[in-house]
XYZ file of C-alpha atoms in Angstrom:
334
model
C 157.046 95.039 71.931
C 158.107 91.628 70.677
C 157.312 90.906 67.037
C 155.934 87.566 68.220
C 153.249 89.416 70.185
C 152.112 92.015 67.684
C 148.514 92.976 68.624
C 145.808 92.263 66.058
C 145.172 95.918 65.212
C 148.905 96.554 64.773
C 149.099 93.575 62.404
C 146.201 94.999 60.381
C 148.096 98.297 60.084
C 151.250 96.399 59.116
C 149.285 94.507 56.443
C 148.112 97.849 55.078
C 151.696 99.166 55.044
C 152.952 96.074 53.208
C 150.230 96.571 50.600
C 151.184 100.248 50.251
C 154.888 99.359 50.118
C 154.352 98.042 46.604
C 153.402 101.492 45.321
C 156.086 103.636 43.613
C 157.129 107.112 44.729
C 159.888 109.174 43.095
C 162.972 110.270 44.990
C 164.869 113.512 44.382
C 166.675 112.025 41.351
C 163.470 110.750 39.780
C 164.204 107.118 40.693
C 161.221 104.961 41.663
C 161.138 103.883 45.299
C 158.660 101.291 46.522
C 157.515 102.143 50.020
C 155.489 104.453 52.222
C 156.576 108.068 52.901
C 156.931 109.320 56.454
C 153.903 111.594 56.311
C 151.706 108.541 55.607
C 153.458 106.354 58.186
C 152.461 108.769 60.922
C 148.790 107.871 60.360
C 149.328 104.319 61.628
C 148.614 105.109 65.258
C 148.905 101.523 66.531
C 152.465 101.136 65.207
C 155.021 102.741 67.508
C 158.419 104.038 66.382
C 159.831 100.827 67.816
C 157.436 98.733 65.708
C 158.327 100.669 62.552
C 162.042 100.228 63.277
C 161.506 96.482 63.742
C 159.279 95.850 60.710
C 160.357 98.409 58.091
C 163.557 99.605 56.454
C 164.530 102.908 54.853
C 164.650 102.674 51.041
C 165.318 106.370 50.377
C 163.727 109.810 50.600
C 160.782 111.193 48.669
C 161.310 113.959 46.119
C 157.926 115.535 46.827
C 155.654 116.362 49.739
C 151.887 117.154 50.068
C 152.199 120.705 51.389
C 149.146 122.338 52.970
C 147.516 124.973 50.781
C 144.296 126.354 52.183
C 141.944 123.424 52.732
C 143.896 121.223 50.358
C 147.325 119.657 49.983
C 149.466 120.200 46.891
C 152.460 118.066 45.950
C 155.606 120.198 45.915
C 159.232 119.320 45.242
C 161.467 118.955 48.301
C 165.230 118.829 48.622
C 167.815 118.264 51.300
C 168.618 121.230 53.481
C 172.071 122.193 54.732
C 170.845 120.820 58.056
C 170.935 117.000 57.553
C 167.855 116.577 59.739
C 165.674 118.753 57.486
C 164.195 118.956 53.994
C 162.995 122.221 52.470
C 160.278 123.210 50.044
C 158.659 126.403 48.772
C 155.222 127.031 50.279
C 152.578 127.065 47.493
C 150.691 129.862 49.309
C 153.435 132.263 50.426
C 156.299 131.061 48.169
C 158.524 131.203 51.236
C 160.947 128.408 52.045
C 159.649 126.022 54.687
C 161.161 122.956 56.327
C 160.034 119.486 57.311
C 161.933 116.862 59.360
C 163.802 114.242 57.352
C 161.610 111.603 59.007
C 158.627 113.127 57.212
C 160.347 112.658 53.837
C 161.794 109.196 54.528
C 160.369 106.321 52.490
C 160.151 103.044 54.385
C 159.121 99.600 53.156
C 157.949 96.668 55.227
C 160.717 94.050 55.295
C 159.158 91.377 53.102
C 160.909 88.246 54.396
C 160.185 89.044 58.045
C 156.562 89.954 57.363
C 155.881 86.889 55.191
C 157.434 84.564 57.767
C 155.212 86.111 60.431
C 152.121 85.312 58.375
C 153.460 81.802 57.765
C 153.864 81.389 61.540
C 150.209 82.341 62.035
C 149.200 79.777 59.407
C 151.353 77.115 61.099
C 153.402 76.504 57.956
C 156.584 74.446 58.639
C 159.891 76.235 58.054
C 160.977 73.595 55.540
C 158.075 74.528 53.238
C 158.740 78.288 53.045
C 161.198 78.500 50.145
C 158.790 80.656 48.142
C 159.037 83.421 50.737
C 162.608 84.286 49.800
C 162.027 84.259 46.020
C 158.813 85.842 44.755
C 156.859 84.022 42.036
C 156.040 87.461 40.575
C 158.544 90.063 41.711
C 157.120 92.287 44.435
C 153.626 90.876 43.873
C 153.196 87.138 44.575
C 154.802 84.836 47.140
C 154.294 81.145 47.913
C 154.047 80.933 51.724
C 154.041 77.118 51.782
C 151.445 74.524 52.770
C 148.989 74.696 55.679
C 146.433 72.210 56.961
C 142.801 73.119 56.334
C 140.468 70.481 57.703
C 141.913 67.130 56.669
C 144.003 68.340 53.722
C 147.188 70.347 53.231
C 146.852 73.237 50.784
C 149.331 75.523 49.060
C 149.039 79.102 50.336
C 149.999 82.231 48.392
C 150.056 85.928 49.212
C 149.466 88.620 46.593
C 150.166 92.352 46.882
C 148.438 94.962 44.740
C 145.932 92.360 43.579
C 143.395 94.707 41.880
C 146.087 96.028 39.510
C 147.746 92.647 38.882
C 144.781 90.258 38.778
C 145.417 89.135 35.188
C 149.113 88.427 35.865
C 148.292 86.471 39.014
C 145.568 84.408 37.367
C 147.818 83.579 34.403
C 150.379 82.267 36.892
C 147.872 79.833 38.420
C 146.566 78.680 35.050
C 149.963 77.117 34.336
C 149.932 73.318 34.376
C 152.991 73.320 36.666
C 150.938 74.857 39.504
C 148.803 72.784 41.902
C 145.169 72.424 40.889
C 143.908 74.090 44.067
C 145.049 76.345 46.891
C 144.486 79.605 48.734
C 145.428 83.029 47.361
C 145.436 85.537 50.212
C 145.067 89.202 49.303
C 146.012 92.101 51.554
C 143.101 94.257 50.477
C 139.536 93.379 49.458
C 138.705 89.871 48.322
C 137.717 88.978 44.781
C 134.304 90.280 43.638
C 131.722 87.490 43.456
C 131.333 88.068 39.706
C 134.995 87.173 39.034
C 135.892 83.493 39.218
C 139.408 82.471 40.259
C 141.351 79.989 38.119
C 140.778 76.250 38.545
C 139.978 75.329 42.162
C 141.665 78.267 43.893
C 140.031 80.465 46.508
C 140.883 84.169 46.760
C 140.478 85.344 50.370
C 141.357 88.580 52.145
C 143.894 87.721 54.860
C 142.243 90.006 57.404
C 139.008 88.043 56.834
C 140.428 84.915 58.490
C 141.801 86.646 61.590
C 139.717 85.640 64.600
C 137.477 88.381 65.935
C 137.506 89.296 69.637
C 141.166 88.275 69.896
C 143.794 90.705 71.211
C 146.602 88.788 69.541
C 146.493 87.630 65.896
C 144.953 84.166 65.529
C 143.767 82.391 62.399
C 140.101 81.374 62.525
C 140.731 77.847 61.217
C 137.047 76.944 61.381
C 136.145 79.915 59.158
C 138.995 79.130 56.749
C 137.757 75.558 56.427
C 134.187 76.721 55.725
C 135.422 79.261 53.158
C 137.216 76.499 51.276
C 134.118 74.274 51.292
C 131.765 77.064 50.179
C 131.002 77.715 46.534
C 132.859 80.719 45.031
C 131.007 83.889 45.963
C 128.895 82.181 48.648
C 128.480 84.249 51.835
C 130.200 82.710 54.862
C 129.682 84.202 58.303
C 132.468 84.699 60.836
C 132.817 82.020 63.468
C 131.703 82.947 66.982
C 134.530 83.243 69.497
C 133.279 80.063 71.186
C 131.279 77.293 69.512
C 130.329 73.848 70.759
C 129.356 71.274 68.135
C 126.841 68.994 69.855
C 126.942 66.369 67.097
C 130.671 65.767 67.474
C 131.030 67.010 71.092
C 133.773 69.369 69.925
C 134.639 72.783 71.361
C 136.012 75.410 68.948
C 137.763 78.547 70.285
C 138.538 80.899 67.404
C 140.504 83.397 69.509
C 143.303 80.931 70.271
C 145.686 78.911 68.072
C 144.646 75.650 69.727
C 143.172 72.437 68.359
C 139.406 71.993 68.747
C 138.678 69.857 71.797
C 136.715 66.650 71.257
C 135.096 66.204 74.643
C 134.691 62.727 76.167
C 131.638 61.508 78.045
C 128.142 62.959 78.475
C 128.844 64.824 81.728
C 131.928 66.563 80.325
C 129.994 67.437 77.167
C 127.150 68.841 79.276
C 129.593 71.099 81.140
C 131.277 72.415 77.979
C 127.942 72.915 76.216
C 126.651 74.897 79.214
C 129.769 77.102 79.319
C 129.497 77.793 75.565
C 125.798 78.645 75.872
C 126.445 81.003 78.777
C 129.289 82.677 76.863
C 126.920 83.317 73.942
C 124.581 85.042 76.433
C 127.405 87.316 77.613
C 128.327 85.376 80.771
C 132.071 84.715 80.666
C 132.047 83.222 84.189
C 129.519 80.919 85.816
C 129.428 79.364 89.277
C 130.580 75.840 90.069
C 127.096 75.087 91.404
C 125.405 75.916 88.099
C 127.962 73.852 86.188
C 127.360 70.834 88.411
C 123.607 71.129 87.902
C 124.173 71.201 84.120
C 126.325 68.067 84.370
C 124.216 66.032 86.835
C 120.726 67.229 85.961
C 119.567 68.605 89.327
C 120.871 70.322 92.442
C 120.143 67.238 94.499
C 122.198 65.016 92.198
C 124.987 67.629 92.132
C 125.209 67.900 95.923
C 128.698 67.116 97.217
C 130.227 66.936 93.727
C 133.170 68.981 92.396
C 133.802 70.295 88.890
C 137.383 68.884 88.621
C 136.021 65.422 89.426
C 134.005 65.487 86.201
C 137.278 65.725 84.273
C 139.302 63.401 86.519
C 141.962 61.376 84.791
C 142.521 63.914 82.013
C 143.980 67.380 82.572
C 143.336 68.432 78.949
C 140.303 70.400 80.109
C 142.613 72.892 81.867
C 143.794 74.052 78.421
C 140.235 75.093 77.517
C 138.512 75.999 80.795
C 139.812 78.478 83.346
C 138.798 79.096 86.947
C 139.133 82.174 89.136
C 137.274 83.847 91.964
C 134.429 84.783 89.612
C 133.825 81.169 88.578
C 134.501 78.971 85.548
C 134.656 80.006 81.893
C 136.092 79.239 78.462
C 139.761 80.206 78.188
C 139.805 82.818 75.401
C 143.446 83.947 75.493
């Protein structure tokens, strides 16, 4: 599976692993490792062994293991066995020596630079503006991803790991006069409680919050991100629908695709796109050419002998937003 086509659910699991990768776990010598042990990695069902090999790296081996003991699990010390593929521990119930595979004891951490660049790709941040990815502003906690366009402005974007435990440190960083007056602080876990105000004009947003719903592949819901930035801190903002047509500006928004909103030209074209969006909201992903022509021309008599492509003649841009198959016409979601 190419890292460029990581499914949305796999990305959400990877986000969770990156958040967990900041937590310490002791190795056999008592040294602190920052990563996720093998027994926890196995719970990420959407991430295959190939995905884990591509996105994580081994940082050592845990010095303990949650061994089963009745209905509970008890942390016990583990050590390397004479067999290099095994670790051994003493069972807390029987006191007999038992073994686990080395892969269960391995501690892996998400490769930060690769992961952060992937998020920057989703946010359409130019490569030249990503210097903060390679050098953390707060070691292991805060990274400057660069600048992204939100509406008509370009904003600085940051990513924070372990935010609940490091909130004070992060806020002190943004209170410095050397930092921009406004920007976006993405967290990997929950967003900021409404009762806590971020510094200056910053917005604290959970990254998973701005991923478009109904999309197989990760896509930023730019419309939602724009509305979150315009809303007052703590104000409730609903997710964008997968398809939305703004009648006032004749603009089609598709949140499941990284594509610019389409400003539709002419009343007939607008009538077609509006009709398709309305039918999608009713659960009809395909509609007939005849119904579309009626929506555009006002009646079946006026639509007689007309063709849908003729409505968009002279501009093939519509093919980027509307698809056609044997079942009819519909909004192109993927």
